[in-house]
Coordinates of N, CA, C and O and ligand atoms in Angstrom, one line a residue:
M1 N 100.5 91.4 91.5 CA 101.3 92.6 91.5 C 102.4 92.5 92.4 O 102.3 91.9 93.5
L2 N 103.6 92.9 92.0 CA 104.8 92.8 92.9 C 105.0 94.1 93.6 O 104.8 95.2 93.1
Y3 N 105.4 93.9 94.9 CA 105.7 95.1 95.7 C 107.1 94.8 96.4 O 107.3 93.7 96.9
C4 N 107.9 95.8 96.4 CA 109.2 95.8 97.1 C 108.9 96.5 98.5 O 108.4 97.7 98.4
V5 N 109.1 95.9 99.6 CA 108.8 96.5 100.9 C 110.2 96.6 101.6 O 110.8 95.5 101.9
M6 N 110.6 97.8 101.9 CA 111.8 98.0 102.7 C 111.4 98.2 104.1 O 110.7 99.2 104.5
I7 N 111.9 97.3 105.0 CA 111.5 97.3 106.4 C 112.6 97.5 107.3 O 113.6 96.7 107.3
D8 N 112.5 98.5 108.2 CA 113.4 98.7 109.3 C 112.7 98.1 110.5 O 111.5 98.4 110.8
V9 N 113.4 97.3 111.3 CA 112.8 96.8 112.5 C 113.4 97.5 113.7 O 114.6 97.5 114.0
N10 N 112.5 98.1 114.5 CA 112.9 99.0 115.6 C 112.4 98.3 116.9 O 111.3 98.7 117.5
L11 N 113.1 97.3 117.4 CA 112.7 96.6 118.6 C 113.1 97.4 119.8 O 114.2 98.0 119.8
P12 N 112.2 97.5 120.8 CA 112.6 98.2 122.0 C 113.8 97.7 122.7 O 113.9 96.4 122.8
A13 N 114.8 98.5 123.0 CA 116.0 98.1 123.6 C 115.8 97.4 124.9 O 116.6 96.5 125.3
D14 N 114.7 97.7 125.6 CA 114.5 97.1 126.9 C 113.5 95.9 126.9 O 113.0 95.5 127.9
M15 N 113.3 95.4 125.7 CA 112.4 94.2 125.6 C 113.0 93.0 126.4 O 114.2 92.7 126.2
D16 N 112.2 92.4 127.1 CA 112.6 91.2 127.9 C 113.2 90.1 126.9 O 112.6 89.9 125.9
S17 N 114.3 89.5 127.3 CA 115.0 88.6 126.4 C 114.1 87.4 126.0 O 114.1 86.9 124.8
A18 N 113.3 86.9 126.9 CA 112.4 85.7 126.6 C 111.3 86.2 125.7 O 110.9 85.5 124.7
E19 N 110.8 87.4 125.9 CA 109.7 88.0 125.0 C 110.3 88.2 123.6 O 109.7 87.9 122.6
L20 N 111.5 88.7 123.6 CA 112.2 88.9 122.3 C 112.4 87.6 121.5 O 112.1 87.5 120.3
A21 N 112.9 86.6 122.2 CA 113.1 85.3 121.6 C 111.8 84.7 121.0 O 111.7 84.2 119.9
K22 N 110.7 84.9 121.8 CA 109.4 84.4 121.4 C 108.9 85.1 120.1 O 108.4 84.5 119.2
L23 N 109.1 86.5 120.2 CA 108.7 87.3 119.1 C 109.4 86.9 117.8 O 108.8 86.8 116.7
K24 N 110.7 86.7 117.9 CA 111.5 86.3 116.7 C 111.1 85.0 116.2 O 111.0 84.8 115.0
E25 N 110.7 84.0 117.1 CA 110.3 82.7 116.6 C 108.9 82.8 115.9 O 108.7 82.2 114.9
V26 N 108.0 83.5 116.5 CA 106.7 83.6 115.8 C 106.8 84.4 114.5 O 106.1 84.1 113.5
E27 N 107.7 85.4 114.5 CA 107.9 86.1 113.2 C 108.5 85.1 112.1 O 108.0 85.1 111.0
R28 N 109.4 84.3 112.6 CA 110.1 83.4 111.6 C 109.0 82.4 111.1 O 109.0 82.2 109.9
L29 N 108.2 81.9 112.0 CA 107.2 80.9 111.5 C 106.1 81.5 110.6 O 105.8 80.9 109.5
R30 N 105.7 82.8 110.9 CA 104.7 83.4 110.0 C 105.4 83.8 108.6 O 104.8 83.6 107.6
A31 N 106.7 84.2 108.7 CA 107.4 84.5 107.4 C 107.5 83.2 106.5 O 107.3 83.3 105.3
I32 N 107.8 82.1 107.2 CA 107.9 80.8 106.4 C 106.5 80.5 105.8 O 106.4 80.1 104.6
E33 N 105.5 80.6 106.6 CA 104.1 80.3 106.1 C 103.8 81.2 104.9 O 103.3 80.7 103.9
L34 N 104.1 82.5 105.0 CA 103.8 83.4 103.8 C 104.6 83.0 102.6 O 104.2 83.1 101.5
Q35 N 105.9 82.7 102.9 CA 106.8 82.3 101.7 C 106.2 81.0 101.1 O 106.2 80.9 99.8
E36 N 105.8 80.0 101.9 CA 105.2 78.8 101.4 C 103.9 79.0 100.6 O 103.6 78.3 99.7
S37 N 103.2 80.1 100.9 CA 102.0 80.4 100.2 C 102.2 81.0 98.8 O 101.3 81.1 98.0
G38 N 103.5 81.4 98.6 CA 103.9 82.0 97.3 C 103.7 83.5 97.3 O 104.0 84.2 96.3
K39 N 103.1 84.1 98.3 CA 102.8 85.5 98.4 C 104.1 86.3 98.7 O 104.2 87.5 98.4
F40 N 105.0 85.7 99.5 CA 106.2 86.4 100.0 C 107.4 85.7 99.2 O 107.8 84.7 99.6
V41 N 107.7 86.4 98.1 CA 108.6 85.7 97.2 C 110.1 85.9 97.4 O 110.9 85.1 97.0
H42 N 110.5 87.0 98.1 CA 111.9 87.2 98.5 C 112.0 87.8 99.9 O 111.2 88.7 100.2
L43 N 113.0 87.4 100.6 CA 113.2 88.0 101.9 C 114.7 88.1 102.1 O 115.4 87.1 102.2
W44 N 115.2 89.3 102.1 CA 116.7 89.6 102.1 C 117.0 90.4 103.3 O 116.3 91.4 103.6
R45 N 118.0 90.0 104.1 CA 118.5 90.9 105.1 C 119.3 92.0 104.5 O 120.1 91.8 103.5
V46 N 119.2 93.2 105.0 CA 120.1 94.3 104.6 C 121.3 94.2 105.4 O 121.3 94.2 106.7
A47 N 122.5 94.0 104.8 CA 123.7 93.7 105.5 C 124.0 94.8 106.5 O 124.0 96.0 106.2
G48 N 124.3 94.3 107.7 CA 124.7 95.3 108.8 C 123.6 96.0 109.4 O 123.9 96.9 110.3
R49 N 122.4 95.7 109.1 CA 121.3 96.5 109.7 C 120.1 95.6 110.1 O 120.0 94.5 109.5
M50 N 119.4 95.9 111.1 CA 118.2 95.1 111.5 C 117.1 95.6 110.5 O 116.2 96.4 110.9
A51 N 117.2 95.2 109.3 CA 116.3 95.7 108.2 C 116.3 94.6 107.2 O 117.2 93.7 107.1
N52 N 115.2 94.6 106.4 CA 115.1 93.6 105.3 C 114.5 94.3 104.1 O 113.8 95.3 104.2
I53 N 114.7 93.6 103.0 CA 114.0 94.0 101.8 C 113.2 92.8 101.3 O 113.8 91.7 101.2
S54 N 111.9 93.0 101.2 CA 111.0 91.9 100.9 C 110.3 92.1 99.6 O 109.9 93.3 99.4
I55 N 110.0 91.1 98.9 CA 109.2 91.2 97.7 C 107.9 90.4 97.9 O 108.0 89.2 98.2
F56 N 106.8 91.0 97.8 CA 105.5 90.3 97.9 C 104.8 90.3 96.6 O 104.9 91.3 95.8
D57 N 104.1 89.2 96.3 CA 103.2 89.1 95.1 C 101.8 89.0 95.6 O 101.4 88.0 96.1
C58 N 101.1 90.1 95.4 CA 99.7 90.3 96.0 C 98.7 90.7 94.9 O 99.1 91.3 93.9
E59 N 97.4 90.4 95.2 CA 96.4 90.8 94.3 C 96.1 92.3 94.4 O 95.5 92.9 93.4
S60 N 96.3 92.9 95.5 CA 95.9 94.3 95.7 C 96.7 94.9 96.9 O 97.3 94.2 97.7
N61 N 96.5 96.2 97.0 CA 97.1 97.0 98.1 C 96.5 96.5 99.4 O 97.2 96.4 100.4
D62 N 95.2 96.2 99.4 CA 94.6 95.7 100.6 C 95.2 94.3 101.0 O 95.4 94.1 102.2
E63 N 95.4 93.4 100.1 CA 96.0 92.1 100.4 C 97.4 92.4 101.0 O 97.8 91.7 102.0
L64 N 98.2 93.2 100.4 CA 99.5 93.5 100.9 C 99.4 94.0 102.3 O 100.2 93.5 103.2
H65 N 98.5 94.9 102.6 CA 98.4 95.4 103.9 C 98.0 94.3 104.9 O 98.6 94.3 106.0
E66 N 97.1 93.4 104.5 CA 96.7 92.3 105.4 C 98.0 91.4 105.7 O 98.1 91.0 106.8
L67 N 98.8 91.1 104.7 CA 99.9 90.3 104.9 C 100.9 90.9 105.8 O 101.5 90.3 106.7
L68 N 101.2 92.2 105.5 CA 102.2 92.9 106.4 C 101.7 93.0 107.8 O 102.5 92.8 108.8
T69 N 100.5 93.3 108.0 CA 100.0 93.4 109.4 C 99.8 92.1 110.1 O 99.7 92.0 111.3
S70 N 99.9 91.0 109.3 CA 99.9 89.7 110.0 C 101.2 89.2 110.5 O 101.3 88.2 111.2
L71 N 102.3 90.0 110.2 CA 103.6 89.7 110.7 C 103.7 90.1 112.2 O 103.4 91.3 112.5
P72 N 104.0 89.3 113.1 CA 104.0 89.6 114.5 C 104.9 90.8 114.9 O 104.6 91.6 115.8
M73 N 105.9 91.1 114.1 CA 106.8 92.3 114.4 C 106.2 93.5 113.8 O 106.9 94.6 113.9
F74 N 105.1 93.5 113.1 CA 104.6 94.7 112.4 C 104.6 95.9 113.2 O 104.9 97.0 112.8
P75 N 104.2 95.8 114.5 CA 104.1 97.1 115.3 C 105.5 97.7 115.5 O 105.6 98.9 115.8
Y76 N 106.6 97.0 115.2 CA 107.9 97.6 115.3 C 108.5 97.9 114.0 O 109.7 98.3 113.9
F77 N 107.8 97.8 112.9 CA 108.3 98.1 111.6 C 108.2 99.6 111.2 O 107.1 100.2 111.5
S78 N 109.2 100.2 110.6 CA 109.0 101.4 109.8 C 109.2 100.9 108.4 O 110.3 100.3 108.1
L79 N 108.3 101.1 107.5 CA 108.5 100.5 106.2 C 108.1 101.5 105.1 O 107.4 102.5 105.2
K80 N 108.6 101.1 103.9 CA 108.3 101.9 102.7 C 107.9 100.8 101.6 O 108.6 99.8 101.5
V81 N 106.8 101.1 101.0 CA 106.3 100.1 99.9 C 106.6 100.8 98.6 O 106.2 101.9 98.3
V82 N 107.2 100.0 97.7 CA 107.4 100.5 96.3 C 106.7 99.5 95.4 O 107.1 98.3 95.2
P83 N 105.6 99.9 94.7 CA 104.9 99.0 93.7 C 105.8 98.8 92.5 O 106.4 99.8 92.0
L84 N 106.0 97.6 92.0 CA 106.9 97.4 90.9 C 106.1 97.2 89.6 O 105.1 96.5 89.6
A85 N 106.6 97.8 88.5 CA 106.0 97.6 87.2 C 107.1 96.9 86.3 O 108.3 97.0 86.6
K86 N 106.7 96.3 85.3 CA 107.7 95.6 84.4 C 108.6 96.7 83.7 O 108.0 97.7 83.2
H87 N 109.9 96.4 83.7 CA 110.8 97.3 83.0 C 110.8 96.9 81.5 O 110.9 95.7 81.2
P88 N 110.7 97.8 80.6 CA 110.6 97.4 79.1 C 111.9 96.7 78.6 O 111.8 96.0 77.6
S89 N 113.0 96.9 79.3 CA 114.3 96.3 78.9 C 114.6 95.0 79.6 O 115.6 94.3 79.3
S90 N 113.7 94.6 80.5 CA 113.9 93.4 81.3 C 113.7 92.2 80.4 O 112.8 92.1 79.6
I91 N 114.6 91.2 80.5 CA 114.5 90.0 79.7 C 113.8 88.8 80.6 O 113.7 87.7 80.1
K92 N 113.5 89.1 81.8 CA 112.9 88.1 82.7 C 111.4 88.3 82.8 O 110.9 89.4 82.8
Ligands
LIG101 O1 113.9 91.5 109.3 C1 113.4 91.0 110.3 O2 114.1 90.4 111.2 C2 111.9 91.0 110.5 C3 111.3 90.0 109.7 C4 110.5 90.0 108.7 C5 110.1 88.7 108.3 C6 111.0 87.9 109.1 O3 111.1 86.7 109.2 O4 111.7 88.7 110.0

């Protein structure tokens, strides 16, 4: 099942710069790992915002929840999940 997840990242303005750099690096590595697994099929930056639009391919809502909560920045996310169904006019 495909899910579109719209994620706003709300990092604390007063986060220590070394802690922030470490968090960004562990987030990057986990995102790469999930993309390599085939479960995280698209990751797009929303232009001009600390936000992304991600497409996940998961077996269930529970698996999606597990993947999202495994991202180190999860505590700083505000997100909206949109389950995707096939459009009858889509040729893909
Ligand atoms: O959009 C961000 O910066 C947060 C994020 C999610 C996956 C990733 O690598 O970064």
